[in-house]
XYZ file of C-alpha atoms in Angstrom:
685
model
C 1.093 -41.762 48.930
C 3.136 -43.685 51.427
C 3.536 -41.998 54.876
C 2.259 -38.810 53.350
C 1.964 -37.009 56.708
C 3.560 -38.833 59.635
C 1.819 -36.584 62.152
C -1.605 -37.597 60.845
C -0.649 -41.260 60.967
C 0.455 -41.089 64.592
C -2.585 -39.029 65.559
C -4.781 -41.851 64.325
C -3.589 -44.205 67.062
C -6.634 -43.846 69.290
C -9.131 -46.428 70.463
C -12.426 -46.759 68.604
C -15.084 -49.310 69.668
C -15.479 -52.396 67.489
C -18.528 -52.958 65.338
C -18.184 -56.227 63.464
C -19.534 -57.597 60.208
C -18.817 -60.887 58.483
C -19.757 -61.924 54.971
C -17.662 -64.786 53.619
C -17.770 -65.324 49.864
C -17.314 -69.089 49.655
C -16.851 -71.948 52.142
C -13.363 -72.115 53.616
C -11.754 -73.301 56.802
C -12.843 -71.614 60.023
C -9.245 -71.111 61.186
C -8.645 -68.526 58.451
C -11.909 -66.731 59.244
C -11.114 -66.747 62.938
C -7.551 -65.510 62.440
C -8.667 -62.731 60.110
C -11.463 -61.590 62.379
C -9.236 -61.626 65.457
C -6.594 -59.472 63.767
C -9.189 -57.177 62.196
C -10.871 -56.632 65.551
C -7.522 -55.693 67.105
C -6.824 -53.162 64.347
C -10.246 -51.532 64.716
C -10.187 -51.443 68.503
C -6.573 -50.396 69.073
C -5.172 -48.675 65.980
C -7.541 -45.845 65.097
C -9.388 -47.682 62.321
C -13.105 -47.048 61.781
C -13.656 -49.785 59.222
C -11.560 -52.568 57.667
C -12.365 -54.616 54.561
C -10.396 -57.567 53.170
C -10.603 -60.252 50.506
C -8.531 -63.181 49.228
C -8.561 -64.354 45.613
C -7.222 -67.854 44.923
C -6.885 -69.061 41.319
C -9.346 -66.489 40.049
C -12.025 -66.986 42.731
C -12.809 -64.927 45.829
C -12.447 -67.376 48.729
C -12.655 -64.908 51.610
C -14.468 -61.574 51.781
C -15.039 -60.046 55.174
C -14.950 -56.828 57.176
C -14.953 -55.286 60.642
C -16.018 -51.866 61.863
C -18.475 -49.371 60.438
C -18.919 -47.477 57.190
C -20.839 -44.680 58.870
C -20.762 -43.991 62.615
C -23.956 -41.941 62.665
C -26.018 -44.730 61.104
C -23.916 -47.493 62.683
C -23.837 -48.891 59.140
C -21.486 -51.852 58.715
C -18.800 -52.225 56.078
C -20.003 -54.461 53.237
C -18.144 -55.992 50.309
C -19.414 -53.112 48.132
C -18.075 -50.345 50.396
C -15.389 -48.361 48.580
C -12.149 -46.951 49.999
C -9.312 -44.824 48.708
C -6.386 -47.124 47.938
C -3.634 -44.483 48.009
C -0.332 -45.561 46.501
C -1.645 -48.977 45.519
C -2.892 -46.853 42.600
C 0.728 -46.934 41.382
C 0.223 -50.570 40.384
C -2.527 -49.530 37.962
C -0.504 -46.825 36.197
C 2.519 -49.138 36.093
C 0.380 -51.862 34.537
C -1.058 -49.308 32.108
C 2.447 -48.371 30.937
C 3.375 -52.058 30.593
C 0.199 -52.642 28.567
C 1.378 -49.940 26.170
C 4.738 -51.712 26.029
C 2.942 -54.996 25.244
C 1.228 -53.210 22.367
C 4.577 -51.952 21.038
C 3.612 -48.327 21.650
C 6.411 -47.576 24.123
C 9.799 -48.959 25.121
C 10.254 -48.553 28.860
C 14.017 -48.137 28.410
C 13.804 -45.260 25.934
C 14.105 -41.682 27.269
C 10.873 -40.301 28.691
C 11.160 -37.286 26.370
C 10.416 -39.681 23.507
C 6.814 -39.806 24.733
C 6.431 -36.551 26.697
C 8.205 -34.142 24.405
C 7.566 -31.077 26.574
C 9.141 -32.695 29.649
C 12.253 -30.734 30.605
C 14.210 -29.740 33.710
C 16.963 -27.335 34.708
C 19.307 -30.332 34.849
C 20.494 -31.892 31.593
C 20.452 -35.348 33.171
C 16.664 -35.366 32.858
C 17.152 -36.610 29.297
C 18.423 -39.913 30.754
C 15.197 -40.641 32.656
C 13.221 -43.590 31.257
C 9.755 -44.968 32.054
C 11.446 -47.876 33.836
C 13.143 -45.411 36.204
C 9.774 -43.854 37.001
C 8.409 -47.288 37.899
C 11.384 -48.408 40.030
C 11.814 -45.040 41.795
C 15.322 -44.411 40.397
C 14.630 -41.303 38.267
C 16.487 -38.923 40.593
C 13.462 -36.604 40.855
C 13.097 -34.801 44.181
C 9.947 -36.763 44.967
C 6.510 -35.244 45.389
C 4.565 -32.144 44.461
C 1.757 -32.451 47.004
C 0.328 -28.917 46.795
C -3.455 -28.744 46.316
C -3.665 -32.458 45.626
C -5.631 -33.794 48.623
C -8.974 -31.984 48.671
C -12.390 -32.363 50.283
C -15.272 -32.644 47.776
C -13.068 -31.280 45.011
C -11.509 -33.101 42.045
C -9.329 -30.179 40.927
C -6.334 -31.695 39.081
C -4.139 -28.581 39.143
C -1.365 -30.415 41.008
C -0.912 -32.890 38.163
C -1.663 -30.318 35.473
C 1.106 -28.009 36.707
C 3.728 -30.735 37.221
C 5.561 -30.353 33.907
C 5.712 -26.584 34.375
C 7.097 -26.869 37.902
C 9.727 -29.432 36.894
C 11.126 -27.061 34.255
C 12.917 -25.013 36.924
C 14.006 -27.943 39.111
C 17.119 -30.104 39.370
C 17.649 -33.794 40.075
C 19.008 -34.983 43.412
C 20.971 -37.853 41.847
C 21.973 -39.339 38.531
C 19.052 -41.243 36.971
C 19.380 -44.939 37.768
C 21.941 -44.475 40.567
C 19.603 -45.719 43.296
C 15.902 -46.151 44.081
C 14.104 -43.946 46.598
C 10.336 -43.608 46.862
C 9.040 -41.005 44.398
C 5.413 -40.017 43.769
C 6.114 -37.626 40.892
C 7.396 -40.479 38.751
C 3.946 -42.035 38.687
C 2.325 -38.721 37.871
C 4.621 -38.581 34.847
C 3.570 -42.146 33.982
C -0.062 -41.026 34.062
C 0.781 -38.240 31.610
C 2.685 -40.724 29.421
C -0.317 -43.081 29.305
C -2.580 -40.233 28.216
C -0.172 -38.903 25.575
C 0.483 -42.309 24.002
C -3.032 -43.802 24.244
C -4.964 -40.671 23.303
C -7.353 -41.368 26.194
C -7.744 -39.640 29.511
C -6.304 -41.807 32.277
C -9.790 -42.358 33.733
C -11.017 -43.518 30.299
C -7.999 -45.790 29.886
C -8.710 -47.550 33.194
C -12.395 -47.934 32.358
C -11.756 -49.398 28.913
C -8.584 -51.444 29.500
C -9.042 -52.648 33.083
C -12.561 -52.225 34.433
C -14.477 -53.501 31.413
C -12.530 -56.754 30.847
C -12.472 -57.480 34.599
C -16.118 -56.395 35.019
C -15.143 -54.023 37.825
C -17.821 -51.552 38.909
C -16.200 -49.929 41.966
C -12.683 -49.076 40.788
C -12.856 -45.345 40.112
C -10.864 -42.108 40.010
C -11.912 -38.744 41.478
C -12.928 -37.780 37.922
C -15.286 -40.768 37.568
C -19.043 -40.456 37.907
C -20.171 -42.694 40.789
C -22.210 -42.591 43.984
C -19.927 -41.094 46.652
C -22.203 -42.565 49.323
C -20.574 -45.918 48.550
C -17.327 -44.620 50.068
C -16.491 -45.492 53.664
C -16.770 -42.383 55.814
C -13.586 -40.954 57.316
C -13.148 -39.326 60.720
C -10.687 -36.946 62.307
C -9.284 -38.584 65.471
C -11.625 -38.232 68.430
C -14.610 -36.920 66.447
C -17.938 -38.517 65.594
C -18.744 -36.248 62.652
C -17.775 -37.662 59.267
C -15.394 -35.682 57.091
C -16.342 -34.636 53.551
C -15.296 -36.949 50.710
C -11.536 -37.154 50.232
C -10.150 -36.720 46.715
C -6.514 -37.650 46.079
C -6.139 -35.772 42.816
C -2.679 -37.092 42.005
C -4.419 -40.028 40.387
C -1.487 -42.013 39.017
C 0.401 -41.775 42.301
C -2.471 -42.359 44.707
C -5.943 -41.360 43.560
C -7.995 -44.505 42.956
C -10.949 -45.840 44.936
C -11.836 -49.534 44.996
C -13.061 -52.445 47.099
C -11.016 -55.298 48.541
C -12.603 -57.826 46.168
C -11.901 -55.711 43.098
C -8.347 -54.934 44.202
C -7.680 -58.640 44.804
C -9.027 -59.312 41.300
C -6.575 -56.770 39.907
C -3.847 -58.635 41.797
C -4.620 -61.570 39.497
C -3.704 -59.339 36.548
C -0.425 -58.325 38.164
C 0.739 -61.911 38.696
C 0.161 -62.757 35.037
C -3.154 -64.620 35.091
C -5.047 -62.273 32.767
C -2.995 -62.204 29.609
C -5.901 -60.549 27.799
C -5.008 -57.465 29.858
C -1.310 -57.763 30.743
C 1.184 -60.235 29.264
C 2.989 -62.799 31.408
C 6.253 -61.218 30.249
C 5.264 -57.795 31.570
C 3.902 -59.212 34.837
C 7.201 -61.046 35.354
C 9.185 -57.898 34.514
C 7.269 -55.967 37.172
C 8.347 -58.602 39.728
C 12.064 -58.279 38.928
C 14.464 -57.086 41.688
C 14.880 -53.587 40.301
C 16.217 -52.286 43.630
C 19.470 -54.191 43.144
C 20.350 -52.210 40.020
C 21.564 -49.353 42.215
C 22.775 -48.613 45.737
C 20.745 -50.529 48.345
C 20.985 -51.998 51.828
C 22.791 -55.366 51.783
C 20.056 -57.318 53.627
C 17.568 -59.325 51.553
C 14.978 -59.881 54.307
C 12.996 -56.670 54.299
C 9.627 -54.968 53.872
C 11.012 -52.880 50.983
C 12.710 -54.174 47.852
C 11.346 -52.386 44.805
C 10.207 -53.947 41.566
C 8.313 -52.021 38.907
C 5.559 -50.391 40.943
C 5.814 -52.938 43.758
C 7.142 -51.841 47.165
C 8.472 -55.353 47.660
C 9.148 -58.241 45.303
C 10.497 -60.428 48.108
C 8.400 -59.526 51.132
C 9.391 -60.760 54.586
C 8.480 -63.107 56.208
C 7.466 -65.130 53.127
C 11.101 -65.470 52.062
C 11.591 -67.575 55.229
C 9.243 -70.132 53.643
C 10.804 -70.019 50.186
C 7.717 -68.196 48.859
C 7.946 -65.162 46.587
C 5.600 -62.451 47.861
C 4.835 -59.121 46.201
C 3.526 -56.175 48.181
C 2.264 -52.631 47.663
C 0.990 -50.334 50.397
C -0.840 -47.055 50.095
C -1.793 -44.138 52.330
C -3.722 -40.997 51.552
C -4.488 -38.794 54.550
C -7.521 -40.767 55.760
C -7.538 -44.004 53.694
C -5.035 -46.874 53.813
C -4.523 -49.983 51.702
C -2.351 -53.021 51.098
C -2.126 -55.572 48.283
C -0.038 -58.720 48.706
C 0.268 -61.342 45.969
C 1.904 -64.770 45.818
C 2.528 -65.324 42.074
C 3.690 -68.934 42.385
C 0.440 -69.837 44.180
C -1.918 -67.513 42.241
C -3.155 -65.922 45.466
C -3.761 -62.232 46.257
C -5.099 -60.504 49.362
C -6.324 -56.912 49.549
C -6.863 -55.016 52.812
C -8.500 -51.548 52.888
C -9.253 -49.268 55.822
C -10.571 -45.921 56.942
C -8.008 -44.695 59.474
C -4.859 -46.477 60.590
C -1.882 -47.127 58.304
C -0.991 -49.280 55.314
C 1.693 -50.842 57.500
C -0.972 -52.365 59.766
C -2.859 -53.596 56.712
C 0.277 -55.206 55.270
C 1.120 -57.008 58.521
C -2.524 -58.156 58.732
C -2.358 -59.438 55.140
C 0.838 -61.394 55.789
C -0.515 -63.169 58.846
C -3.859 -64.048 57.265
C -2.090 -65.347 54.148
C 0.218 -67.534 56.234
C -2.808 -69.014 57.990
C -4.428 -69.633 54.605
C -1.290 -71.295 53.227
C -1.037 -73.569 56.260
C -4.702 -74.553 56.047
C -4.227 -75.446 52.407
C -1.126 -77.520 53.055
C 1.268 -75.177 51.255
C 3.370 -74.641 54.382
C 3.759 -77.060 57.283
C 3.691 -74.579 60.135
C 3.781 -70.867 60.857
C 7.088 -69.686 62.276
C 6.533 -67.574 65.425
C 7.501 -63.901 65.422
C 11.136 -63.219 66.249
C 11.983 -62.762 69.906
C 15.047 -60.991 71.252
C 17.245 -60.999 74.321
C 18.217 -57.720 75.998
C 21.334 -56.235 74.465
C 24.683 -56.900 76.098
C 27.221 -54.135 75.776
C 30.777 -55.032 74.774
C 33.923 -52.989 74.339
C 33.738 -50.743 71.276
C 36.728 -50.655 68.883
C 38.259 -47.196 68.546
C 37.716 -47.202 64.765
C 33.974 -46.871 65.328
C 34.600 -43.285 66.464
C 35.332 -42.374 62.841
C 31.592 -42.632 62.193
C 30.814 -39.843 64.653
C 29.699 -36.514 63.240
C 26.850 -34.805 61.457
C 24.207 -36.863 59.638
C 21.199 -35.743 57.666
C 18.012 -36.880 55.988
C 15.259 -34.945 54.250
C 14.080 -32.262 56.684
C 16.478 -32.987 59.523
C 20.019 -33.398 60.798
C 21.467 -35.066 63.863
C 24.842 -35.339 65.556
C 26.072 -38.863 66.168
C 28.168 -39.004 69.315
C 29.633 -42.181 70.750
C 30.502 -42.177 74.441
C 31.600 -45.304 76.274
C 30.162 -47.469 73.512
C 26.749 -45.814 73.629
C 24.736 -43.554 71.313
C 21.644 -41.537 72.208
C 19.436 -41.374 69.119
C 16.155 -39.629 68.275
C 13.017 -41.452 67.148
C 13.546 -43.491 63.971
C 11.292 -44.722 61.157
C 8.971 -41.737 61.386
C 8.454 -42.191 65.126
C 7.664 -45.919 65.062
C 10.873 -46.556 67.006
C 11.107 -44.219 70.038
C 14.152 -42.155 71.050
C 16.509 -44.224 73.168
C 20.101 -45.185 73.920
C 21.824 -47.813 71.767
C 24.800 -49.809 73.041
C 27.651 -51.384 71.107
C 27.158 -55.174 70.886
C 29.911 -56.147 68.437
C 30.180 -56.675 64.679
C 29.872 -52.946 64.076
C 26.360 -52.796 65.552
C 24.702 -50.700 68.242
C 21.431 -52.137 69.543
C 18.438 -50.925 71.511
C 18.040 -52.254 75.022
C 15.407 -54.805 73.917
C 17.593 -55.987 71.027
C 14.917 -55.388 68.378
C 16.602 -52.443 66.653
C 20.196 -52.371 65.427
C 22.058 -49.464 63.853
C 25.347 -49.574 61.981
C 27.259 -47.697 59.308
C 27.762 -48.605 55.645
C 30.153 -46.973 53.194
C 28.595 -47.380 49.765
C 29.969 -47.357 46.220
C 29.131 -43.654 45.811
C 31.567 -42.865 48.629
C 28.836 -41.857 51.064
C 28.514 -43.234 54.567
C 24.991 -44.252 55.531
C 23.438 -44.747 58.952
C 21.605 -48.074 58.634
C 18.688 -49.276 60.729
C 17.539 -52.886 60.954
C 14.492 -53.242 63.165
C 11.830 -55.772 64.049
C 8.709 -53.829 65.009
C 5.916 -55.470 67.000
C 2.322 -54.333 66.558
C 0.489 -55.893 69.518
C -2.500 -57.935 68.417
C -1.510 -57.762 64.723
C 2.007 -59.073 64.174
C 5.581 -58.114 63.418
C 7.387 -56.348 60.571
C 11.064 -56.130 59.683
C 12.511 -52.966 58.164
C 16.032 -52.356 56.901
C 16.673 -48.812 55.703
C 19.312 -46.164 55.411
C 17.942 -43.543 57.801
C 20.655 -40.875 57.400
C 23.801 -40.074 55.451
C 27.002 -38.536 56.821
C 27.312 -34.869 55.855
C 30.439 -32.903 55.053
C 31.223 -29.671 56.879
C 29.748 -26.628 55.158
C 31.388 -23.540 56.726
C 29.479 -20.298 56.202
C 30.581 -16.738 55.651
C 29.745 -14.461 58.630
C 26.934 -12.608 56.793
C 25.367 -15.872 55.638
C 25.596 -17.389 59.116
C 23.979 -14.307 60.656
C 21.104 -14.332 58.137
C 20.266 -17.958 58.843
C 20.572 -17.630 62.610
C 17.667 -15.191 62.419
C 15.488 -17.934 60.927
C 16.260 -20.643 63.454
C 13.119 -22.246 64.898
C 10.805 -19.850 63.069
C 7.531 -20.974 61.541
C 6.580 -20.131 57.966
C 2.914 -20.367 57.021
C 1.649 -21.732 53.693
C -0.202 -19.270 51.464
C -1.092 -21.223 48.313
C -2.991 -24.259 49.590
C -6.737 -24.335 48.954
C -8.714 -24.023 52.174
C -10.498 -27.345 51.505
C -7.176 -29.220 51.528
C -6.877 -32.195 53.868
C -3.426 -30.950 54.811
C -5.087 -28.401 57.100
C -6.123 -31.318 59.342
C -2.521 -31.635 60.503
C -0.514 -28.891 58.877
C 3.020 -30.309 58.912
C 3.272 -29.396 55.218
C 1.570 -26.014 55.616
C 3.474 -24.795 58.678
C 7.201 -25.200 58.062
C 9.459 -24.895 61.074
C 13.018 -24.086 60.017
C 15.791 -25.477 62.216
C 19.214 -24.032 61.526
C 22.593 -25.538 62.370
C 24.632 -22.486 61.435
C 27.837 -23.960 62.862
C 27.726 -26.797 60.333
C 25.942 -24.913 57.556
C 22.631 -26.787 57.308
C 18.964 -25.854 57.685
C 16.162 -28.429 58.054
C 18.373 -31.006 56.372
C 19.304 -28.756 53.431
C 22.808 -27.423 52.692
C 23.027 -23.636 52.992
C 24.403 -22.010 49.835
C 24.093 -18.282 50.540
C 22.050 -15.858 52.618
C 18.823 -16.727 50.824
C 19.198 -20.282 49.521
C 19.684 -23.840 50.758
C 19.558 -26.980 48.613
C 18.776 -30.624 49.240
C 21.672 -32.572 50.723
C 20.070 -36.020 51.000
C 20.981 -38.782 48.563
C 19.569 -41.733 50.463
C 18.088 -44.921 48.930
C 14.876 -46.677 50.061
C 12.722 -44.111 51.951
C 14.580 -41.460 53.961
C 15.719 -39.581 50.850
C 12.184 -39.136 49.502
C 10.300 -35.844 49.062
C 13.417 -33.673 49.025
C 13.167 -29.883 48.823
C 15.190 -26.687 48.521
C 14.667 -23.492 50.541
C 14.559 -20.060 48.934
C 13.898 -16.837 50.872
C 13.080 -13.346 49.663
C 11.780 -10.128 51.215
C 8.861 -8.119 49.879
C 7.282 -5.092 51.632
C 9.476 -5.855 54.671
C 7.973 -9.345 54.924
C 10.089 -12.466 54.518
C 8.747 -15.229 52.298
C 9.937 -18.805 51.881
C 9.447 -20.771 48.660
C 9.429 -24.585 48.607
C 8.439 -26.534 45.471
C 7.029 -23.331 44.017
C 4.748 -22.775 47.027
C 4.944 -19.570 49.096
C 5.186 -19.383 52.893
C 5.072 -16.263 55.104
C 7.371 -15.736 58.104
C 5.766 -15.748 61.548
C 7.251 -12.265 62.026
C 4.805 -10.950 59.411
C 1.721 -12.637 60.912
C -0.456 -10.215 62.903
C -2.755 -10.941 65.853
C -6.413 -11.126 64.923
C -8.469 -8.102 65.949
C -10.067 -8.861 69.287
C -12.753 -6.166 69.086
C -16.433 -6.582 68.267
C -16.439 -6.861 64.457
C -13.922 -6.898 61.625
C -13.452 -8.274 58.126
C -10.809 -10.351 56.374
C -10.391 -10.124 52.607
C -8.519 -12.521 50.315
C -6.204 -10.398 48.163
C -5.829 -10.574 44.395
C -2.989 -13.115 44.667
C -5.383 -15.560 46.333
C -3.058 -16.113 49.284
C -4.452 -17.506 52.521
C -4.440 -15.057 55.453
C -2.990 -16.169 58.797
C -3.527 -14.574 62.234
C -2.120 -15.207 65.691
C -4.413 -15.591 68.698
C -3.049 -13.371 71.461
C -4.348 -12.556 74.950
C -6.768 -9.930 73.585
C -8.717 -12.469 71.541
C -8.081 -15.703 73.442
C -11.109 -17.287 75.139
C -13.463 -15.167 73.044
C -16.062 -16.751 70.800
C -15.350 -15.966 67.167
C -18.208 -16.219 64.666
C -17.442 -16.039 60.948
C -19.763 -15.515 58.016
C -17.777 -16.998 55.139
C -18.502 -16.799 51.399
C -19.360 -20.117 49.661
C -15.834 -20.424 48.256
C -14.126 -19.585 51.559
C -13.299 -21.237 54.838
C -11.648 -20.642 58.185
C -9.542 -22.988 60.298
C -8.337 -22.634 63.922
C -5.456 -24.387 65.687
C -4.445 -24.454 69.332
C -0.980 -23.538 70.607
C 0.321 -27.044 69.847
C -0.796 -26.901 66.224
C -3.743 -29.234 66.727
C -6.946 -28.567 64.794
C -9.789 -27.264 66.972
C -12.156 -25.935 64.295
C -12.666 -26.094 60.528
C -15.605 -24.500 58.748
C -15.011 -27.073 55.983
C -15.707 -29.885 58.446
C -17.741 -28.394 61.302
C -21.343 -27.262 60.890
C -21.065 -24.585 63.576
C -20.115 -21.048 62.576
C -18.470 -20.136 65.887
C -15.473 -21.291 67.912
C -13.819 -20.357 71.209
C -10.298 -19.179 70.417
C -7.383 -20.887 72.217
C -4.555 -18.640 73.409
C -1.337 -19.080 71.467
C -3.168 -20.644 68.556
C -3.473 -19.674 64.904
C -6.297 -18.831 62.484
C -6.193 -19.131 58.705
C -8.736 -17.790 56.205
C -8.730 -19.055 52.636
C -10.810 -18.766 49.501
C -10.898 -17.066 46.144
C -9.453 -13.630 45.401
C -11.847 -10.962 46.664
C -13.648 -13.196 49.170
C -14.710 -11.240 52.287
C -15.189 -12.800 55.728
C -17.376 -11.076 58.339
C -15.883 -11.667 61.815
C -17.470 -10.990 65.199
C -15.990 -11.532 68.666
C -17.800 -12.033 71.959
C -16.572 -12.793 75.458
């Protein structure tokens, strides 16, 4: 799932030594090999990638298959063409194709209401009846976005997250009218997976095996529910460690759960561009490439890394539009695996790039530059246009009317105040931290630019009456290439004055942490618990909390209606008190206030028991227990995890073989397992 945890992505940016491997499939020009290997080596050495695998298919034949890095650090085993990786959200292309195959067979109409095929689908918002399969595929359903809970698990293919989706949606509302605009949405593809099963009568894993793998003769494209040798998977590593993590299972299969190889993913790209009509019709392949994003509110620029089709992230990927070439692109990120598929339908070419560590964004930029080299070598383009360069920004006098755009802006999870002083704006980090916090100056034509001229922000008033804060940025990735992104980062928010009692209640919650209770202890989210530890920031003067609009003393609802990406994964906040402890509920998951979290007992021995509700148990590490060595005897179904004062993982019994850890002052401990599990704890200086 794209950018599933931004903190994990940024933490991956550490240097790992290169270990190379080359295995070309068929003869081709050395310039392409050299370009690919140079870029791959840069990604592995500088961008936190352990192993990278890539392949190009041209007119039904693999013409390049190569790799860099290692599959297993301990054995120094190289990546081979048979090494498998998680492909994350590139899995969405498979479930989209599966739905279109059912349409080819006359079993569904993608423009009929979804309830036609999933009769028990319902929501607490009557507009749900307007949602169609097409809206699931082009991200315009209006669903909040993603139910991630208990979906990303080590050595565990529990599908409860998908199995509980219909039940959870019953009590939820939509954030926008279906079809009004497209914003990235994982849940839509989970619903597509359910649709495929209901209509075909097959499990989704069986459908892929019978309808895709068998005709394509694929042996390494699997789901977490498939029977296959997990040793074929590339090992994954937490940043800075040499010990491999257990096998990652992304159990939201339709949205992001498949494993594959670069060669097999490139072969599937041939299906998606219409070259395997025995699997998917040319009509359906062409429909998937249509500019669906333009059916609703969208940024005005055409040159972009995002312009949704059906399933595709981009149906006109930059920089290929500069060459008059239509390029399709889909990226995917789980927590530890990353993938990119780029296809050129007019040239019958697809490239797949898979990695352990890093980001799908790096893989996509890599794919674009290798493809351009390949096109030039084959005479399809005359020359490769250099990356854009920029002059430092020159400040000019700002018209007074620009001041009307000052005020409060919000996105999912956050708000910011836009203040313009002397033609300048100080802004926080943008694009998930890719663009650092800095001052932007007014340069004319309604734009404020960064000092280096690479990022420009402006304001658009759209047809829905909302004012959006727009970012257009060229981002350089040294040693790999450049990407252009045009997004609406924020929307202008109306004042939401609060009653005194409501304001007082929310002020008490400002900057407090709430700790997740329902996540299984073998979840990958414990590696970097941005989802499991929710920090609530309250702007009581304006009536907002962590980007949500405060309704009363206990409730706040999503305020973001933003196309493209920044409006994704919306949530509401609901608080209640039980036994003098305050709980927060988000997406049906419970969180406990930091005020109710006790210090762990710093004496010689103690026990921790998981209660009948199965909730995880959190403890603070205070001065009495800090610097002591804690040893835990955990039951087979249980585990314990320790964080330092900055929220960084220092120990996990799921990952580490040791049973003891030195406790860092100011940190946190969490025990998890099944109801009734008992942990034996001992402390020593």
